[in-house]
Amino acid sequence: MEALGRRIIVCAFDGWNDAGEAASAAVSLLREQGEYEPVFSADPELYFDYQYTRPHMVADGDGGRSLRWPEATLYRPIRTQRGATQLWVLTGVEPARAWQAFASEFVDVALREDITGFVSLGSMMSDVPHTRPISIFAGSDNESVRDQLGLERSTYEGPVGILSVLGSAADAAGIPSASLWASIPHYVAGHTPSPKATLALLDRLEDVTGAEVPRATLAADAAAWEASIDAAAADDEEMTDYIRQLEQTRDTWDSPEASGDAIAQEFERYLRRGGDGPTKPGRDDPPRR
């Protein structure tokens, strides 16, 4: 995939950008299923508020105890096949301050390491049913990337998170970026993590990068996750009715017969329900968080 080159950073952060832990679980799986070594870590004293993101006391196998500080680290793959796309991993805790300096540090390292592309992974709560395929918004502000990969251009305006700041800094430095966002049913907040969303993100990541992406047991985990929500809904008539409404809306959007009038009618019904979120479940245009 020449649009993003062969040395691509895949980025996900804990926090606001990570509903259902779908994005952070995706990059964790990449690291667990491959061999990686750290390249650069941000100084936590500069970027984290310890009253908001506190250090943790952890014990090792010998009974020793030590402090583990919040971090954000870039990792590179140790072994890759010649000519294959390399997926680097940038992950950690969303910083609390000095975002421009934070982004500049990692972009400087990316330029030094000849990184050719940047893909951010995020997830958000949306009005979508758990029984349908998880929808992934795949977008880019880079026209060439959009044309080559068939991505969309976000029209969102509003508050953003560190993923947007990093993606913007990468683009400004000449490293083309793309973003992948999973829409997670908002009524499943108690069923975290969301392996079905993680699986959908990794499937789309493979599409846009051309790299072979591991899935481990995600398919089975996703089926079990969906079954657990089915069981919960079976005992709740109100929840069952609500899911059925979401399914009908999603099927309307996905139907080839969907017209502009049908879309307008569904939107009006959504607004009458008091919604203030995505106007098109399963195809929402997410914040560049």
mmCIF file with all atom_site columns, N, CA and C in Angstrom, residues 31-89:
data_model
loop_
_atom_site.group_PDB
_atom_site.id
_atom_site.type_symbol
_atom_site.label_atom_id
_atom_site.label_alt_id
_atom_site.label_comp_id
_atom_site.label_asym_id
_atom_site.label_entity_id
_atom_site.label_seq_id
_atom_site.pdbx_PDB_ins_code
_atom_site.Cartn_x
_atom_site.Cartn_y
_atom_site.Cartn_z
_atom_site.occupancy
_atom_site.B_iso_or_equiv
_atom_site.pdbx_formal_charge
_atom_site.auth_seq_id
_atom_site.auth_comp_id
_atom_site.auth_asym_id
_atom_site.auth_atom_id
_atom_site.pdbx_PDB_model_num
ATOM 1   N N  . ARG A 1 31 ? 1.407  -6.123  19.774 1.00 0.00 ? 31 ARG A N  1
ATOM 2   C CA . ARG A 1 31 ? 2.642  -6.294  20.547 1.00 0.00 ? 31 ARG A CA 1
ATOM 3   C C  . ARG A 1 31 ? 2.780  -7.719  21.083 1.00 0.00 ? 31 ARG A C  1
ATOM 4   N N  . GLU A 1 32 ? 1.663  -8.286  21.570 1.00 0.00 ? 32 GLU A N  1
ATOM 5   C CA . GLU A 1 32 ? 1.722  -9.627  22.147 1.00 0.00 ? 32 GLU A CA 1
ATOM 6   C C  . GLU A 1 32 ? 2.020  -10.691 21.108 1.00 0.00 ? 32 GLU A C  1
ATOM 7   N N  . GLN A 1 33 ? 1.533  -10.499 19.889 1.00 0.00 ? 33 GLN A N  1
ATOM 8   C CA . GLN A 1 33 ? 1.690  -11.507 18.848 1.00 0.00 ? 33 GLN A CA 1
ATOM 9   C C  . GLN A 1 33 ? 2.959  -11.306 18.018 1.00 0.00 ? 33 GLN A C  1
ATOM 10  N N  . GLY A 1 34 ? 3.712  -10.260 18.313 1.00 0.00 ? 34 GLY A N  1
ATOM 11  C CA . GLY A 1 34 ? 4.968  -10.003 17.603 1.00 0.00 ? 34 GLY A CA 1
ATOM 12  C C  . GLY A 1 34 ? 6.101  -9.785  18.576 1.00 0.00 ? 34 GLY A C  1
ATOM 13  N N  . GLU A 1 35 ? 7.256  -9.433  18.044 1.00 0.00 ? 35 GLU A N  1
ATOM 14  C CA . GLU A 1 35 ? 8.414  -9.115  18.879 1.00 0.00 ? 35 GLU A CA 1
ATOM 15  C C  . GLU A 1 35 ? 8.742  -7.647  18.675 1.00 0.00 ? 35 GLU A C  1
ATOM 16  N N  . TYR A 1 36 ? 8.688  -6.893  19.762 1.00 0.00 ? 36 TYR A N  1
ATOM 17  C CA . TYR A 1 36 ? 8.890  -5.447  19.700 1.00 0.00 ? 36 TYR A CA 1
ATOM 18  C C  . TYR A 1 36 ? 9.913  -5.002  20.742 1.00 0.00 ? 36 TYR A C  1
ATOM 19  N N  . GLU A 1 37 ? 10.544 -3.881  20.440 1.00 0.00 ? 37 GLU A N  1
ATOM 20  C CA . GLU A 1 37 ? 11.433 -3.259  21.403 1.00 0.00 ? 37 GLU A CA 1
ATOM 21  C C  . GLU A 1 37 ? 11.132 -1.766  21.463 1.00 0.00 ? 37 GLU A C  1
ATOM 22  N N  . PRO A 1 38 ? 11.280 -1.151  22.652 1.00 0.00 ? 38 PRO A N  1
ATOM 23  C CA . PRO A 1 38 ? 10.979 0.273   22.771 1.00 0.00 ? 38 PRO A CA 1
ATOM 24  C C  . PRO A 1 38 ? 12.013 1.118   22.029 1.00 0.00 ? 38 PRO A C  1
ATOM 25  N N  . VAL A 1 39 ? 11.534 2.173   21.400 1.00 0.00 ? 39 VAL A N  1
ATOM 26  C CA . VAL A 1 39 ? 12.399 3.119   20.694 1.00 0.00 ? 39 VAL A CA 1
ATOM 27  C C  . VAL A 1 39 ? 12.508 4.427   21.462 1.00 0.00 ? 39 VAL A C  1
ATOM 28  N N  . PHE A 1 40 ? 11.358 4.890   21.960 1.00 0.00 ? 40 PHE A N  1
ATOM 29  C CA . PHE A 1 40 ? 11.337 6.177   22.654 1.00 0.00 ? 40 PHE A CA 1
ATOM 30  C C  . PHE A 1 40 ? 10.126 6.237   23.569 1.00 0.00 ? 40 PHE A C  1
ATOM 31  N N  . SER A 1 41 ? 10.330 6.771   24.768 1.00 0.00 ? 41 SER A N  1
ATOM 32  C CA . SER A 1 41 ? 9.248  7.005   25.719 1.00 0.00 ? 41 SER A CA 1
ATOM 33  C C  . SER A 1 41 ? 9.250  8.469   26.126 1.00 0.00 ? 41 SER A C  1
ATOM 34  N N  . ALA A 1 42 ? 8.057  9.046   26.225 1.00 0.00 ? 42 ALA A N  1
ATOM 35  C CA . ALA A 1 42 ? 7.946  10.433  26.674 1.00 0.00 ? 42 ALA A CA 1
ATOM 36  C C  . ALA A 1 42 ? 8.252  10.513  28.165 1.00 0.00 ? 42 ALA A C  1
ATOM 37  N N  . ASP A 1 43 ? 8.848  11.615  28.584 1.00 0.00 ? 43 ASP A N  1
ATOM 38  C CA . ASP A 1 43 ? 9.134  11.843  29.994 1.00 0.00 ? 43 ASP A CA 1
ATOM 39  C C  . ASP A 1 43 ? 7.810  12.086  30.717 1.00 0.00 ? 43 ASP A C  1
ATOM 40  N N  . PRO A 1 44 ? 7.396  11.209  31.626 1.00 0.00 ? 44 PRO A N  1
ATOM 41  C CA . PRO A 1 44 ? 6.088  11.375  32.263 1.00 0.00 ? 44 PRO A CA 1
ATOM 42  C C  . PRO A 1 44 ? 5.969  12.658  33.073 1.00 0.00 ? 44 PRO A C  1
ATOM 43  N N  . GLU A 1 45 ? 7.095  13.175  33.598 1.00 0.00 ? 45 GLU A N  1
ATOM 44  C CA . GLU A 1 45 ? 7.044  14.403  34.385 1.00 0.00 ? 45 GLU A CA 1
ATOM 45  C C  . GLU A 1 45 ? 6.573  15.591  33.565 1.00 0.00 ? 45 GLU A C  1
ATOM 46  N N  . LEU A 1 46 ? 6.780  15.544  32.261 1.00 0.00 ? 46 LEU A N  1
ATOM 47  C CA . LEU A 1 46 ? 6.441  16.676  31.399 1.00 0.00 ? 46 LEU A CA 1
ATOM 48  C C  . LEU A 1 46 ? 4.990  16.659  30.951 1.00 0.00 ? 46 LEU A C  1
ATOM 49  N N  . TYR A 1 47 ? 4.387  15.483  30.853 1.00 0.00 ? 47 TYR A N  1
ATOM 50  C CA . TYR A 1 47 ? 3.113  15.384  30.138 1.00 0.00 ? 47 TYR A CA 1
ATOM 51  C C  . TYR A 1 47 ? 1.939  14.823  30.934 1.00 0.00 ? 47 TYR A C  1
ATOM 52  N N  . PHE A 1 48 ? 2.177  14.238  32.100 1.00 0.00 ? 48 PHE A N  1
ATOM 53  C CA . PHE A 1 48 ? 1.089  13.594  32.819 1.00 0.00 ? 48 PHE A CA 1
ATOM 54  C C  . PHE A 1 48 ? 0.774  14.305  34.126 1.00 0.00 ? 48 PHE A C  1
ATOM 55  N N  . ASP A 1 49 ? -0.492 14.314  34.471 1.00 0.00 ? 49 ASP A N  1
ATOM 56  C CA . ASP A 1 49 ? -0.965 14.828  35.748 1.00 0.00 ? 49 ASP A CA 1
ATOM 57  C C  . ASP A 1 49 ? -1.206 13.625  36.645 1.00 0.00 ? 49 ASP A C  1
ATOM 58  N N  . TYR A 1 50 ? -0.376 13.457  37.651 1.00 0.00 ? 50 TYR A N  1
ATOM 59  C CA . TYR A 1 50 ? -0.441 12.246  38.464 1.00 0.00 ? 50 TYR A CA 1
ATOM 60  C C  . TYR A 1 50 ? -1.683 12.191  39.359 1.00 0.00 ? 50 TYR A C  1
ATOM 61  N N  . GLN A 1 51 ? -2.357 13.314  39.570 1.00 0.00 ? 51 GLN A N  1
ATOM 62  C CA . GLN A 1 51 ? -3.620 13.247  40.293 1.00 0.00 ? 51 GLN A CA 1
ATOM 63  C C  . GLN A 1 51 ? -4.736 12.727  39.396 1.00 0.00 ? 51 GLN A C  1
ATOM 64  N N  . TYR A 1 52 ? -4.530 12.827  38.088 1.00 0.00 ? 52 TYR A N  1
ATOM 65  C CA . TYR A 1 52 ? -5.515 12.316  37.131 1.00 0.00 ? 52 TYR A CA 1
ATOM 66  C C  . TYR A 1 52 ? -5.154 10.900  36.688 1.00 0.00 ? 52 TYR A C  1
ATOM 67  N N  . THR A 1 53 ? -3.870 10.688  36.381 1.00 0.00 ? 53 THR A N  1
ATOM 68  C CA . THR A 1 53 ? -3.370 9.364   35.987 1.00 0.00 ? 53 THR A CA 1
ATOM 69  C C  . THR A 1 53 ? -2.273 8.977   36.975 1.00 0.00 ? 53 THR A C  1
ATOM 70  N N  . ARG A 1 54 ? -2.649 8.272   37.998 1.00 0.00 ? 54 ARG A N  1
ATOM 71  C CA . ARG A 1 54 ? -1.716 7.994   39.097 1.00 0.00 ? 54 ARG A CA 1
ATOM 72  C C  . ARG A 1 54 ? -0.762 6.847   38.766 1.00 0.00 ? 54 ARG A C  1
ATOM 73  N N  . PRO A 1 55 ? 0.461  6.909   39.308 1.00 0.00 ? 55 PRO A N  1
ATOM 74  C CA . PRO A 1 55 ? 1.359  5.753   39.183 1.00 0.00 ? 55 PRO A CA 1
ATOM 75  C C  . PRO A 1 55 ? 0.792  4.582   39.976 1.00 0.00 ? 55 PRO A C  1
ATOM 76  N N  . HIS A 1 56 ? 1.178  3.362   39.584 1.00 0.00 ? 56 HIS A N  1
ATOM 77  C CA . HIS A 1 56 ? 0.686  2.152   40.240 1.00 0.00 ? 56 HIS A CA 1
ATOM 78  C C  . HIS A 1 56 ? 1.839  1.436   40.933 1.00 0.00 ? 56 HIS A C  1
ATOM 79  N N  . MET A 1 57 ? 1.551  0.861   42.077 1.00 0.00 ? 57 MET A N  1
ATOM 80  C CA . MET A 1 57 ? 2.496  -0.013  42.748 1.00 0.00 ? 57 MET A CA 1
ATOM 81  C C  . MET A 1 57 ? 2.259  -1.429  42.240 1.00 0.00 ? 57 MET A C  1
ATOM 82  N N  . VAL A 1 58 ? 3.310  -2.087  41.762 1.00 0.00 ? 58 VAL A N  1
ATOM 83  C CA . VAL A 1 58 ? 3.170  -3.437  41.230 1.00 0.00 ? 58 VAL A CA 1
ATOM 84  C C  . VAL A 1 58 ? 4.192  -4.352  41.903 1.00 0.00 ? 58 VAL A C  1
ATOM 85  N N  . ALA A 1 59 ? 3.843  -5.640  41.970 1.00 0.00 ? 59 ALA A N  1
ATOM 86  C CA . ALA A 1 59 ? 4.725  -6.631  42.577 1.00 0.00 ? 59 ALA A CA 1
ATOM 87  C C  . ALA A 1 59 ? 5.230  -7.575  41.493 1.00 0.00 ? 59 ALA A C  1
ATOM 88  N N  . ASP A 1 60 ? 6.484  -8.004  41.620 1.00 0.00 ? 60 ASP A N  1
ATOM 89  C CA . ASP A 1 60 ? 7.020  -8.970  40.666 1.00 0.00 ? 60 ASP A CA 1
ATOM 90  C C  . ASP A 1 60 ? 6.905  -10.377 41.235 1.00 0.00 ? 60 ASP A C  1
ATOM 91  N N  . GLY A 1 61 ? 7.387  -11.354 40.483 1.00 0.00 ? 61 GLY A N  1
ATOM 92  C CA . GLY A 1 61 ? 7.254  -12.744 40.894 1.00 0.00 ? 61 GLY A CA 1
ATOM 93  C C  . GLY A 1 61 ? 8.028  -13.090 42.144 1.00 0.00 ? 61 GLY A C  1
ATOM 94  N N  . ASP A 1 62 ? 9.017  -12.283 42.482 1.00 0.00 ? 62 ASP A N  1
ATOM 95  C CA . ASP A 1 62 ? 9.831  -12.545 43.666 1.00 0.00 ? 62 ASP A CA 1
ATOM 96  C C  . ASP A 1 62 ? 9.330  -11.803 44.896 1.00 0.00 ? 62 ASP A C  1
ATOM 97  N N  . GLY A 1 63 ? 8.198  -11.132 44.747 1.00 0.00 ? 63 GLY A N  1
ATOM 98  C CA . GLY A 1 63 ? 7.651  -10.405 45.891 1.00 0.00 ? 63 GLY A CA 1
ATOM 99  C C  . GLY A 1 63 ? 8.135  -8.976  45.998 1.00 0.00 ? 63 GLY A C  1
ATOM 100 N N  . GLY A 1 64 ? 9.013  -8.540  45.095 1.00 0.00 ? 64 GLY A N  1
ATOM 101 C CA . GLY A 1 64 ? 9.468  -7.152  45.116 1.00 0.00 ? 64 GLY A CA 1
ATOM 102 C C  . GLY A 1 64 ? 8.385  -6.222  44.616 1.00 0.00 ? 64 GLY A C  1
ATOM 103 N N  . ARG A 1 65 ? 8.442  -4.992  45.075 1.00 0.00 ? 65 ARG A N  1
ATOM 104 C CA . ARG A 1 65 ? 7.439  -4.001  44.688 1.00 0.00 ? 65 ARG A CA 1
ATOM 105 C C  . ARG A 1 65 ? 8.126  -2.790  44.072 1.00 0.00 ? 65 ARG A C  1
ATOM 106 N N  . SER A 1 66 ? 7.461  -2.226  43.063 1.00 0.00 ? 66 SER A N  1
ATOM 107 C CA . SER A 1 66 ? 8.026  -1.045  42.412 1.00 0.00 ? 66 SER A CA 1
ATOM 108 C C  . SER A 1 66 ? 6.910  -0.187  41.839 1.00 0.00 ? 66 SER A C  1
ATOM 109 N N  . LEU A 1 67 ? 7.220  1.077   41.605 1.00 0.00 ? 67 LEU A N  1
ATOM 110 C CA . LEU A 1 67 ? 6.250  1.994   41.029 1.00 0.00 ? 67 LEU A CA 1
ATOM 111 C C  . LEU A 1 67 ? 6.269  1.887   39.509 1.00 0.00 ? 67 LEU A C  1
ATOM 112 N N  . ARG A 1 68 ? 5.086  1.872   38.917 1.00 0.00 ? 68 ARG A N  1
ATOM 113 C CA . ARG A 1 68 ? 4.964  1.911   37.460 1.00 0.00 ? 68 ARG A CA 1
ATOM 114 C C  . ARG A 1 68 ? 4.279  3.230   37.099 1.00 0.00 ? 68 ARG A C  1
ATOM 115 N N  . TRP A 1 69 ? 5.012  4.066   36.374 1.00 0.00 ? 69 TRP A N  1
ATOM 116 C CA . TRP A 1 69 ? 4.529  5.394   36.055 1.00 0.00 ? 69 TRP A CA 1
ATOM 117 C C  . TRP A 1 69 ? 3.749  5.378   34.736 1.00 0.00 ? 69 TRP A C  1
ATOM 118 N N  . PRO A 1 70 ? 2.790  6.278   34.580 1.00 0.00 ? 70 PRO A N  1
ATOM 119 C CA . PRO A 1 70 ? 2.099  6.357   33.284 1.00 0.00 ? 70 PRO A CA 1
ATOM 120 C C  . PRO A 1 70 ? 3.102  6.666   32.193 1.00 0.00 ? 70 PRO A C  1
ATOM 121 N N  . GLU A 1 71 ? 2.864  6.119   31.009 1.00 0.00 ? 71 GLU A N  1
ATOM 122 C CA . GLU A 1 71 ? 3.850  6.268   29.948 1.00 0.00 ? 71 GLU A CA 1
ATOM 123 C C  . GLU A 1 71 ? 3.182  6.339   28.587 1.00 0.00 ? 71 GLU A C  1
ATOM 124 N N  . ALA A 1 72 ? 3.954  6.786   27.630 1.00 0.00 ? 72 ALA A N  1
ATOM 125 C CA . ALA A 1 72 ? 3.597  6.720   26.210 1.00 0.00 ? 72 ALA A CA 1
ATOM 126 C C  . ALA A 1 72 ? 4.880  6.342   25.487 1.00 0.00 ? 72 ALA A C  1
ATOM 127 N N  . THR A 1 73 ? 4.851  5.230   24.758 1.00 0.00 ? 73 THR A N  1
ATOM 128 C CA . THR A 1 73 ? 6.075  4.656   24.204 1.00 0.00 ? 73 THR A CA 1
ATOM 129 C C  . THR A 1 73 ? 5.861  4.227   22.758 1.00 0.00 ? 73 THR A C  1
ATOM 130 N N  . LEU A 1 74 ? 6.894  4.449   21.955 1.00 0.00 ? 74 LEU A N  1
ATOM 131 C CA . LEU A 1 74 ? 6.923  3.967   20.568 1.00 0.00 ? 74 LEU A CA 1
ATOM 132 C C  . LEU A 1 74 ? 7.758  2.691   20.527 1.00 0.00 ? 74 LEU A C  1
ATOM 133 N N  . TYR A 1 75 ? 7.206  1.635   19.910 1.00 0.00 ? 75 TYR A N  1
ATOM 134 C CA . TYR A 1 75 ? 7.886  0.354   19.787 1.00 0.00 ? 75 TYR A CA 1
ATOM 135 C C  . TYR A 1 75 ? 8.106  0.021   18.312 1.00 0.00 ? 75 TYR A C  1
ATOM 136 N N  . ARG A 1 76 ? 9.217  -0.641  18.020 1.00 0.00 ? 76 ARG A N  1
ATOM 137 C CA . ARG A 1 76 ? 9.451  -1.094  16.651 1.00 0.00 ? 76 ARG A CA 1
ATOM 138 C C  . ARG A 1 76 ? 9.528  -2.614  16.618 1.00 0.00 ? 76 ARG A C  1
ATOM 139 N N  . PRO A 1 77 ? 9.110  -3.215  15.502 1.00 0.00 ? 77 PRO A N  1
ATOM 140 C CA . PRO A 1 77 ? 9.201  -4.674  15.373 1.00 0.00 ? 77 PRO A CA 1
ATOM 141 C C  . PRO A 1 77 ? 10.665 -5.093  15.252 1.00 0.00 ? 77 PRO A C  1
ATOM 142 N N  . ILE A 1 78 ? 11.003 -6.182  15.905 1.00 0.00 ? 78 ILE A N  1
ATOM 143 C CA . ILE A 1 78 ? 12.399 -6.640  15.894 1.00 0.00 ? 78 ILE A CA 1
ATOM 144 C C  . ILE A 1 78 ? 12.700 -7.447  14.644 1.00 0.00 ? 78 ILE A C  1
ATOM 145 N N  . ARG A 1 79 ? 11.760 -8.318  14.270 1.00 0.00 ? 79 ARG A N  1
ATOM 146 C CA . ARG A 1 79 ? 11.990 -9.168  13.094 1.00 0.00 ? 79 ARG A CA 1
ATOM 147 C C  . ARG A 1 79 ? 10.846 -8.980  12.114 1.00 0.00 ? 79 ARG A C  1
ATOM 148 N N  . THR A 1 80 ? 11.175 -8.671  10.878 1.00 0.00 ? 80 THR A N  1
ATOM 149 C CA . THR A 1 80 ? 10.179 -8.558  9.813  1.00 0.00 ? 80 THR A CA 1
ATOM 150 C C  . THR A 1 80 ? 10.738 -9.183  8.547  1.00 0.00 ? 80 THR A C  1
ATOM 151 N N  . GLN A 1 81 ? 9.850  -9.680  7.720  1.00 0.00 ? 81 GLN A N  1
ATOM 152 C CA . GLN A 1 81 ? 10.278 -10.246 6.446  1.00 0.00 ? 81 GLN A CA 1
ATOM 153 C C  . GLN A 1 81 ? 10.727 -9.137  5.508  1.00 0.00 ? 81 GLN A C  1
ATOM 154 N N  . ARG A 1 82 ? 11.732 -9.435  4.715  1.00 0.00 ? 82 ARG A N  1
ATOM 155 C CA . ARG A 1 82 ? 12.253 -8.446  3.776  1.00 0.00 ? 82 ARG A CA 1
ATOM 156 C C  . ARG A 1 82 ? 11.145 -8.013  2.813  1.00 0.00 ? 82 ARG A C  1
ATOM 157 N N  . GLY A 1 83 ? 10.963 -6.728  2.699  1.00 0.00 ? 83 GLY A N  1
ATOM 158 C CA . GLY A 1 83 ? 9.959  -6.183  1.795  1.00 0.00 ? 83 GLY A CA 1
ATOM 159 C C  . GLY A 1 83 ? 8.561  -6.115  2.377  1.00 0.00 ? 83 GLY A C  1
ATOM 160 N N  . ALA A 1 84 ? 8.343  -6.703  3.569  1.00 0.00 ? 84 ALA A N  1
ATOM 161 C CA . ALA A 1 84 ? 7.012  -6.691  4.178  1.00 0.00 ? 84 ALA A CA 1
ATOM 162 C C  . ALA A 1 84 ? 6.764  -5.358  4.873  1.00 0.00 ? 84 ALA A C  1
ATOM 163 N N  . THR A 1 85 ? 5.515  -5.008  5.011  1.00 0.00 ? 85 THR A N  1
ATOM 164 C CA . THR A 1 85 ? 5.148  -3.790  5.722  1.00 0.00 ? 85 THR A CA 1
ATOM 165 C C  . THR A 1 85 ? 5.409  -3.968  7.214  1.00 0.00 ? 85 THR A C  1
ATOM 166 N N  . GLN A 1 86 ? 6.092  -3.001  7.797  1.00 0.00 ? 86 GLN A N  1
ATOM 167 C CA . GLN A 1 86 ? 6.379  -3.027  9.226  1.00 0.00 ? 86 GLN A CA 1
ATOM 168 C C  . GLN A 1 86 ? 5.348  -2.177  9.963  1.00 0.00 ? 86 GLN A C  1
ATOM 169 N N  . LEU A 1 87 ? 4.735  -2.762  10.977 1.00 0.00 ? 87 LEU A N  1
ATOM 170 C CA . LEU A 1 87 ? 3.815  -2.016  11.824 1.00 0.00 ? 87 LEU A CA 1
ATOM 171 C C  . LEU A 1 87 ? 4.497  -1.700  13.147 1.00 0.00 ? 87 LEU A C  1
ATOM 172 N N  . TRP A 1 88 ? 4.825  -0.429  13.337 1.00 0.00 ? 88 TRP A N  1
ATOM 173 C CA . TRP A 1 88 ? 5.335  0.049   14.600 1.00 0.00 ? 88 TRP A CA 1
ATOM 174 C C  . TRP A 1 88 ? 4.145  0.358   15.494 1.00 0.00 ? 88 TRP A C  1
ATOM 175 N N  . VAL A 1 89 ? 4.352  0.465   16.797 1.00 0.00 ? 89 VAL A N  1
ATOM 176 C CA . VAL A 1 89 ? 3.246  0.673   17.725 1.00 0.00 ? 89 VAL A CA 1
ATOM 177 C C  . VAL A 1 89 ? 3.566  1.846   18.647 1.00 0.00 ? 89 VAL A C  1
#
